[in-house]
Short mmCIF file of C-alpha atoms in Angstrom, two decimals:
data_model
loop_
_atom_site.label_atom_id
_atom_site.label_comp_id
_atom_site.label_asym_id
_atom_site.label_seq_id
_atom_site.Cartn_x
_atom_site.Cartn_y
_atom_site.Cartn_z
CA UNK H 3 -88.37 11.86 -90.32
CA UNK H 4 -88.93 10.26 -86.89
CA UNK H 5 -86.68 7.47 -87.71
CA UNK H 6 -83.78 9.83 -88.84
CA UNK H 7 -84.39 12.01 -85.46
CA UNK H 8 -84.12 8.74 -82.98
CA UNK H 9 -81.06 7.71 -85.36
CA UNK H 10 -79.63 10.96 -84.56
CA UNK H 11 -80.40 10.73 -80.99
CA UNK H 12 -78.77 7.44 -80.48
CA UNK H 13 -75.90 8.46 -81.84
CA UNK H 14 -75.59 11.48 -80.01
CA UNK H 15 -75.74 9.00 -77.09
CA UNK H 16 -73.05 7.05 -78.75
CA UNK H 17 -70.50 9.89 -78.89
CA UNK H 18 -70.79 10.93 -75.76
CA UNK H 19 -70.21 7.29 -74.13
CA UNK H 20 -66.37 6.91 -75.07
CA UNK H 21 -65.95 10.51 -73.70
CA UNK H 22 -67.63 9.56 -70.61
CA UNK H 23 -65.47 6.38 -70.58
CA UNK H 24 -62.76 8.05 -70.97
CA UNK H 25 -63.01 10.24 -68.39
CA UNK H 26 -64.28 7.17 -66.09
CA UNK H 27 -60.79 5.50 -66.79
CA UNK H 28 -59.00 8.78 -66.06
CA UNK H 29 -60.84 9.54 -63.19
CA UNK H 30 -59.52 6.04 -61.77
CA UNK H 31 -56.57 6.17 -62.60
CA UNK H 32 -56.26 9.50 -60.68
CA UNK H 33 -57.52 8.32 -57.81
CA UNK H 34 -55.23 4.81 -58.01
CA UNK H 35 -52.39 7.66 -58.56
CA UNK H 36 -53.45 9.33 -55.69
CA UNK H 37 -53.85 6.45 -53.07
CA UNK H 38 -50.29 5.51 -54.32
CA UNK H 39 -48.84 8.67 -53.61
CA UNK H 40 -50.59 8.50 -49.76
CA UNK H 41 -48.96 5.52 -49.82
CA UNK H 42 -45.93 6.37 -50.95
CA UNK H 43 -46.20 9.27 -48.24
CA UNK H 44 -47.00 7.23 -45.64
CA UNK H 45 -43.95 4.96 -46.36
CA UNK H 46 -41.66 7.99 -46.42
CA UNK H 47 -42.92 9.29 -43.13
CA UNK H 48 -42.63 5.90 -41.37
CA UNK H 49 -39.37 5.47 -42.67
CA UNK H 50 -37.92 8.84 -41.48
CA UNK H 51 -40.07 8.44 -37.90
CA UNK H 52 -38.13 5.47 -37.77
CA UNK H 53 -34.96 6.84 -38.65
CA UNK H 54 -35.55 10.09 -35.90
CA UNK H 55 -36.78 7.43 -33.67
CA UNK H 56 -33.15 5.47 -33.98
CA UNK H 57 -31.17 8.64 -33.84
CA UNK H 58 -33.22 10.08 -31.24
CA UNK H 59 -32.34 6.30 -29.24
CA UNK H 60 -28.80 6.53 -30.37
CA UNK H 61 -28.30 10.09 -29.00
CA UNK H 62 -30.18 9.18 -25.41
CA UNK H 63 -27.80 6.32 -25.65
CA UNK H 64 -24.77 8.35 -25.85
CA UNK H 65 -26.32 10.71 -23.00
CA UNK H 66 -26.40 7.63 -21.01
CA UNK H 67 -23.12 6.70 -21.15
CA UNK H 68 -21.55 10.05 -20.96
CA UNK H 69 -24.07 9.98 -17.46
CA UNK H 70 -22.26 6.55 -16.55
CA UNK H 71 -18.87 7.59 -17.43
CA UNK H 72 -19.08 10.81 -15.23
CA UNK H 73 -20.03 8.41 -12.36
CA UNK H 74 -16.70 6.90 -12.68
CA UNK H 75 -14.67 9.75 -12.55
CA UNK H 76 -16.76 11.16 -9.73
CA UNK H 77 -16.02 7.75 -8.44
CA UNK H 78 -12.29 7.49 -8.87
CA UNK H 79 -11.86 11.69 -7.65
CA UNK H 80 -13.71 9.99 -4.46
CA UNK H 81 -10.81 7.57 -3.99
CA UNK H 82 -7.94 9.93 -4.85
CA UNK H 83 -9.26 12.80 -2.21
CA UNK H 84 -10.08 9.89 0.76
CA UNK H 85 -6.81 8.47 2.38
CA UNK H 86 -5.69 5.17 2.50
CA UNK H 87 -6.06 3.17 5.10
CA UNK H 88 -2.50 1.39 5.53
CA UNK H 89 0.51 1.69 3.32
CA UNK H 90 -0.15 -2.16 2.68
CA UNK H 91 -3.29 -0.85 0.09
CA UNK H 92 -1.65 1.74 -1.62
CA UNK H 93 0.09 0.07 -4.27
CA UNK H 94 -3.23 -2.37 -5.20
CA UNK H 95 -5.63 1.04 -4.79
CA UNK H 96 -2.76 3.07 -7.21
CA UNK H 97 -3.41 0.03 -9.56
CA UNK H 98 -6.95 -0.29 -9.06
CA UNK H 99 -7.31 3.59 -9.81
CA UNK H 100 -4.58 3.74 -13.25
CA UNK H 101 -7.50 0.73 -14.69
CA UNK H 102 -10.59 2.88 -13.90
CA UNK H 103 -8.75 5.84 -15.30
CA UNK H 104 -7.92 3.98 -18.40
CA UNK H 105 -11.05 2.14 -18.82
CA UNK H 106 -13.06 5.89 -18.69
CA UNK H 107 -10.92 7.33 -20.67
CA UNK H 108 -11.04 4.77 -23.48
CA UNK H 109 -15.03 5.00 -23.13
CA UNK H 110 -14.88 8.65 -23.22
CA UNK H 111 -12.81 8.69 -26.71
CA UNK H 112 -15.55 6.01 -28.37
CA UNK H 113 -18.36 8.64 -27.31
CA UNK H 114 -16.50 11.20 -28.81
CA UNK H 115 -16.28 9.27 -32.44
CA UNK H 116 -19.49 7.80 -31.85
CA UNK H 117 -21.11 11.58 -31.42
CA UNK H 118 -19.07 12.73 -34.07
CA UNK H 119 -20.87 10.45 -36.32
CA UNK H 120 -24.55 11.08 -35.16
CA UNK H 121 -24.13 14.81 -35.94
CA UNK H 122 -23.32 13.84 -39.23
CA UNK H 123 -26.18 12.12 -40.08
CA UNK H 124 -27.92 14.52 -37.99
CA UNK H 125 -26.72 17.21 -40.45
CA UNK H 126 -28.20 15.10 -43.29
CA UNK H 127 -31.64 13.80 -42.09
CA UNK H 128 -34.45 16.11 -42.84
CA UNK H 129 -35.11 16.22 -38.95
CA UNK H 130 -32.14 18.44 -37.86
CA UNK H 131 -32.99 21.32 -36.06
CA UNK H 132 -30.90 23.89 -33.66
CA UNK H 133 -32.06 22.03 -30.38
CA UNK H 134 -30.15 18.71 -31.45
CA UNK H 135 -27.22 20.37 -32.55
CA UNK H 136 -26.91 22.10 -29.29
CA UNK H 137 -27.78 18.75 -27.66
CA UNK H 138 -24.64 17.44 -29.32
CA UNK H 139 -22.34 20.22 -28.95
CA UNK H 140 -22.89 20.80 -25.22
CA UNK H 141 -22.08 16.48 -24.94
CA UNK H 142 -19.22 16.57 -26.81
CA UNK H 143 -17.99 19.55 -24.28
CA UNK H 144 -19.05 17.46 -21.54
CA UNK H 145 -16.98 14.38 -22.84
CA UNK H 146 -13.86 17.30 -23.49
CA UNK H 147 -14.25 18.21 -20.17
CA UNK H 148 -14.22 14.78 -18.74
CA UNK H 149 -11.35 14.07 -20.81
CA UNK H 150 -9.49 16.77 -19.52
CA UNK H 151 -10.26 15.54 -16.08
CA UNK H 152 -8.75 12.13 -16.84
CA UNK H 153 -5.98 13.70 -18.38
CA UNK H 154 -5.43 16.23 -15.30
CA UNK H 155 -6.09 12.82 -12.83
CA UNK H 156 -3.32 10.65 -14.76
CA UNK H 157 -0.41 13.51 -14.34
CA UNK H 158 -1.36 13.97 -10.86
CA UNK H 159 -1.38 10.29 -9.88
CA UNK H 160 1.89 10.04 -12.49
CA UNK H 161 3.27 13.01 -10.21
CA UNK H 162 2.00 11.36 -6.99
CA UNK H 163 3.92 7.86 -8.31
CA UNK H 164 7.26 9.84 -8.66
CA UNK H 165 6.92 11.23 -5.19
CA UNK H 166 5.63 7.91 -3.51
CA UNK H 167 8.58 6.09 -5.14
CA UNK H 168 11.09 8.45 -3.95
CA UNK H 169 10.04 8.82 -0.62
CA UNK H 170 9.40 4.84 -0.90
CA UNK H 171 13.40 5.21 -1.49
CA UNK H 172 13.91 7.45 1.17
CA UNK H 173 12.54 5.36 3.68
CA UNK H 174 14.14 2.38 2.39
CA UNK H 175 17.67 4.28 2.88
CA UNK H 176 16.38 5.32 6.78
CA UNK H 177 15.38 1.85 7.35
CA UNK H 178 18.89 0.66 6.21
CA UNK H 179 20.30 3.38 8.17
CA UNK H 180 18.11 2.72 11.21
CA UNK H 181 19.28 -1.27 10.89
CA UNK H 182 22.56 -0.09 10.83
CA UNK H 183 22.44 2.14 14.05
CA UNK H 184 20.55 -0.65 15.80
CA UNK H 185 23.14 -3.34 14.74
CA UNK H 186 25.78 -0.65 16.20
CA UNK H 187 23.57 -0.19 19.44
CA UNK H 188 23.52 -4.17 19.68
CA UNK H 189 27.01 -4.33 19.49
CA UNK H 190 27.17 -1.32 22.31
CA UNK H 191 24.75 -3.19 24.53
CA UNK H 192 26.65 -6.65 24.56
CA UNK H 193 30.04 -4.50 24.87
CA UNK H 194 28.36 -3.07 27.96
CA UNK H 195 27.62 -5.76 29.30
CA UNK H 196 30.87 -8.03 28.42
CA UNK H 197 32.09 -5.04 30.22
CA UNK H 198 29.69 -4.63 33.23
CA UNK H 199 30.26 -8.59 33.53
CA UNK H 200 33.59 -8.22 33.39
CA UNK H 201 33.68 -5.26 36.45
CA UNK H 202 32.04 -7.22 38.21
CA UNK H 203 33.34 -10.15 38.16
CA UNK H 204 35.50 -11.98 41.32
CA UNK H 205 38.03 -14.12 41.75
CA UNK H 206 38.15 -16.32 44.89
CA UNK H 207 40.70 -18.94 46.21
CA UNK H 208 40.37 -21.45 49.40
CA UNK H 209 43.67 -23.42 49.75
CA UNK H 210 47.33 -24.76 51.34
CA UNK H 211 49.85 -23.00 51.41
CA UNK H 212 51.41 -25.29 49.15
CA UNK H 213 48.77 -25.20 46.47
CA UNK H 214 48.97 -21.18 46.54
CA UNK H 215 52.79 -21.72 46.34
CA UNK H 216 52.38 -24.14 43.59
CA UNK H 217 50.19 -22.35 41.23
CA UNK H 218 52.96 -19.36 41.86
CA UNK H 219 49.75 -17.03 43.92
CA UNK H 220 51.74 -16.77 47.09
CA UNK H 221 55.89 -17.02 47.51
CA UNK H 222 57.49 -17.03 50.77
CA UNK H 223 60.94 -17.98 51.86
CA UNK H 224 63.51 -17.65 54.85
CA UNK H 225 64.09 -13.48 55.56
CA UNK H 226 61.82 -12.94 52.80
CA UNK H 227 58.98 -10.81 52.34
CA UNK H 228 55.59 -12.78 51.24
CA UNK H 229 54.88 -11.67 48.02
CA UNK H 230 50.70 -12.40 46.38
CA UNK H 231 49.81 -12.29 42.99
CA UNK H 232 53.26 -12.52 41.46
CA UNK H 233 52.52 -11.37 37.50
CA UNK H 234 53.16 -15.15 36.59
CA UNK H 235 50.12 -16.71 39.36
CA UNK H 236 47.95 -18.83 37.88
CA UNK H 237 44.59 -17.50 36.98
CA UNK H 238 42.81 -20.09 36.19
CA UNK H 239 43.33 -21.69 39.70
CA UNK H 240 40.72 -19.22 41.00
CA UNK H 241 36.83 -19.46 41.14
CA UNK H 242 35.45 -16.55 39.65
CA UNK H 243 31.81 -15.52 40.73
CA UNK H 244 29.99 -12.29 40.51
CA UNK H 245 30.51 -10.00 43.36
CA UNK H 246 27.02 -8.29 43.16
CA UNK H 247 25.79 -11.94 43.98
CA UNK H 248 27.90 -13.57 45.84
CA UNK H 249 27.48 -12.96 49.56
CA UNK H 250 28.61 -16.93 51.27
CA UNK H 251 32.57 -18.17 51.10
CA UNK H 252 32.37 -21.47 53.01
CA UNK H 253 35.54 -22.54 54.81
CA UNK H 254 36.76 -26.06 55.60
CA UNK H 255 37.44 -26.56 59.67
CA UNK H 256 40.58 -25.29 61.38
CA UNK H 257 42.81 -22.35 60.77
CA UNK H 258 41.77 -19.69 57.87
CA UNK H 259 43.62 -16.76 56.72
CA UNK H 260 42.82 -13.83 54.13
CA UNK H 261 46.31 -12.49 52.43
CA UNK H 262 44.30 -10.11 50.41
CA UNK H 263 43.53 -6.54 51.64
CA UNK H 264 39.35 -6.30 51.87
CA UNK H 265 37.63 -3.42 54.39
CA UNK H 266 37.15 -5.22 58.13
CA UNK H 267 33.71 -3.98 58.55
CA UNK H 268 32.90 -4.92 55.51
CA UNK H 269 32.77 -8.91 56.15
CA UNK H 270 32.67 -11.42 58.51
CA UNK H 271 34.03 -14.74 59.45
CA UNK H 272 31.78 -17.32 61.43
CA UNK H 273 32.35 -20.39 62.82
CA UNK H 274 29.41 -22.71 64.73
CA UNK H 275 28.63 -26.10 64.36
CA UNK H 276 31.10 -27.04 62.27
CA UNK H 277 29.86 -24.46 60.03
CA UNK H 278 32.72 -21.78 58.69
CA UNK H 279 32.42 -19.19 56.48
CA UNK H 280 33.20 -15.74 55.11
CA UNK H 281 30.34 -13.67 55.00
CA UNK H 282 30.35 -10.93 52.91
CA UNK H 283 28.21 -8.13 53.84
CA UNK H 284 28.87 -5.02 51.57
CA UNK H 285 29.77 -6.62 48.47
CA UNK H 286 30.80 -3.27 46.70
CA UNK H 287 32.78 -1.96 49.99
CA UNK H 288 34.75 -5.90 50.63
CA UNK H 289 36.08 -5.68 46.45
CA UNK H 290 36.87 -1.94 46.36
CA UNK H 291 40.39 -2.75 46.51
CA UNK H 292 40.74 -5.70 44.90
CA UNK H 293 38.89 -8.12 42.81
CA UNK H 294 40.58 -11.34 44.42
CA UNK H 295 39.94 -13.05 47.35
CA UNK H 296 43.18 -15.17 48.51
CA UNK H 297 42.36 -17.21 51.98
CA UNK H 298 44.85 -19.37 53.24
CA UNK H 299 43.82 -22.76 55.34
CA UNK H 300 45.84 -25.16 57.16
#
């Protein structure tokens, strides 16, 4: 009987070992489950830290920029409203200013597709919330606005072009005009003066009476009246001078007489040490009748 009990009690013992096993082995394998899961978990959550990490950078990024290009346009409205300082810089600062423009607004458009695609994946990750999207809506107004700026900046400077280039062609026309009138007043100027010259110029003659004779500037003969300056005398006989400046008429010794008609107080005629001469003391008084001077010597 006490053999048959033990032998019963061992294999009560025996039974209940593959059940315990059992559950051992499941109990395990839970737990290996488990840590996988964590695991598993903890891989997820890195991964999608990661991701809001990179879209998080990305969107700063874009903030950034947006920041920078805002600078530029603040930059270029500062050279548009500040004058320039000589007409010699305008057509390298209207240059300088169309590249900027150009350059920001080409910037501004890659924002704009750029943002467009973070809201996208924004809209897919499991970390988009309200705050971002409004983070990304009131950028992409900022980057409309700006872009409207450019936009508004490029018609005015386009507008500003059209007016430079016609008053550019207005002043080109006044500056050919103005060449014109001075090439006119020139002319007037050397006229004037041909003409002063001319008014003021004398004609002056020391010789025989045969040489006047000759050159046809004096004609006499038996019961006839002396006759000067025929229309055929010879001009070029004379010495011409101007009468503003000339003020001495030297004479050779002996007999000297004047056949043309000149004011008496107006000149003089001297004659020491061998020395004889007209002098003419009121220039504009001795040739107010006549602008020739015919003296006759012996």
């Amino acid at each position: 009987m006490q053999i048959s009990v033990i032998m019963n009690s061992d294999m009560k013992h025996l039974l209940l070992f593959p059940a315990i096993l059992v559950f051992v082995l499941f109990s395990c394998a839970d737990r290996h489950q488990e840590a996988e899961q964590k695991q598993s978990l903890m891989e997820i959550s890195k991964q999608e830290l990661a991701d809001a990490l990179a879209e998080r950078d990305q969107l700063l990024g874009i903030v950034k920029e947006i920041t920078v290009s805002m600078e530029k346009i603040k930059h270029i409205e500062n050279i548009m409203a500040a004058p320039c300082r000589s007409a010699g810089d305008r057509p390298q600062q209207r240059d300088r200013i169309l590249s900027d423009m150009a350059a920001v607004q080409q910037s501004l458009r890659a924002r704009r597709i750029q943002l467009n695609s973070l809201e996208r994946q924004l809209q897919e990750s499991s970390l988009y919330s309200e705050e971002l999207q409004s983070i990304i809506e009131a950028l992409r107004g900022q980057i409309d606005s700006q872009i409207k700026d450019i936009t508004a900046m490029h018609k005015h400077i386009a507008s500003a072009n059209a007016t430079i280039d016609s008053l550019s062609s207005k002043v080109d026309s006044l500056n050919s005009t103005v060449a014109d009138v001075n090439e006119i007043l020139d002319a007037s100027h050397e006229e004037s003066a041909r003409l002063e010259n001319e008014l003021n110029t004398c004609y002056y003659i020391v010789a025989t009476r045969s040489e006047l004779k000759k050159h046809q500037i004096l004609e006499t003969g038996f019961l006839r009246r002396t006759r000067l300056l025929n229309a055929d005398f010879d001009r070029k006989f004379f010495s011409t001078d101007d009468k503003r400046a000339l003020h001495t008429i030297y004479l050779p010794p002996g007999k000297a007489k004047i056949h043309t008609s000149h004011p008496d107080d107006a000149y003089v005629v001297t004659d020491s040490a061998d020395i004889k001469m007209i002098r003419i003391i009121n220039p504009g008084k001795f040739w107010s009748v006549t602008n020739y001077l015919v003296v006759e010597i012996d």
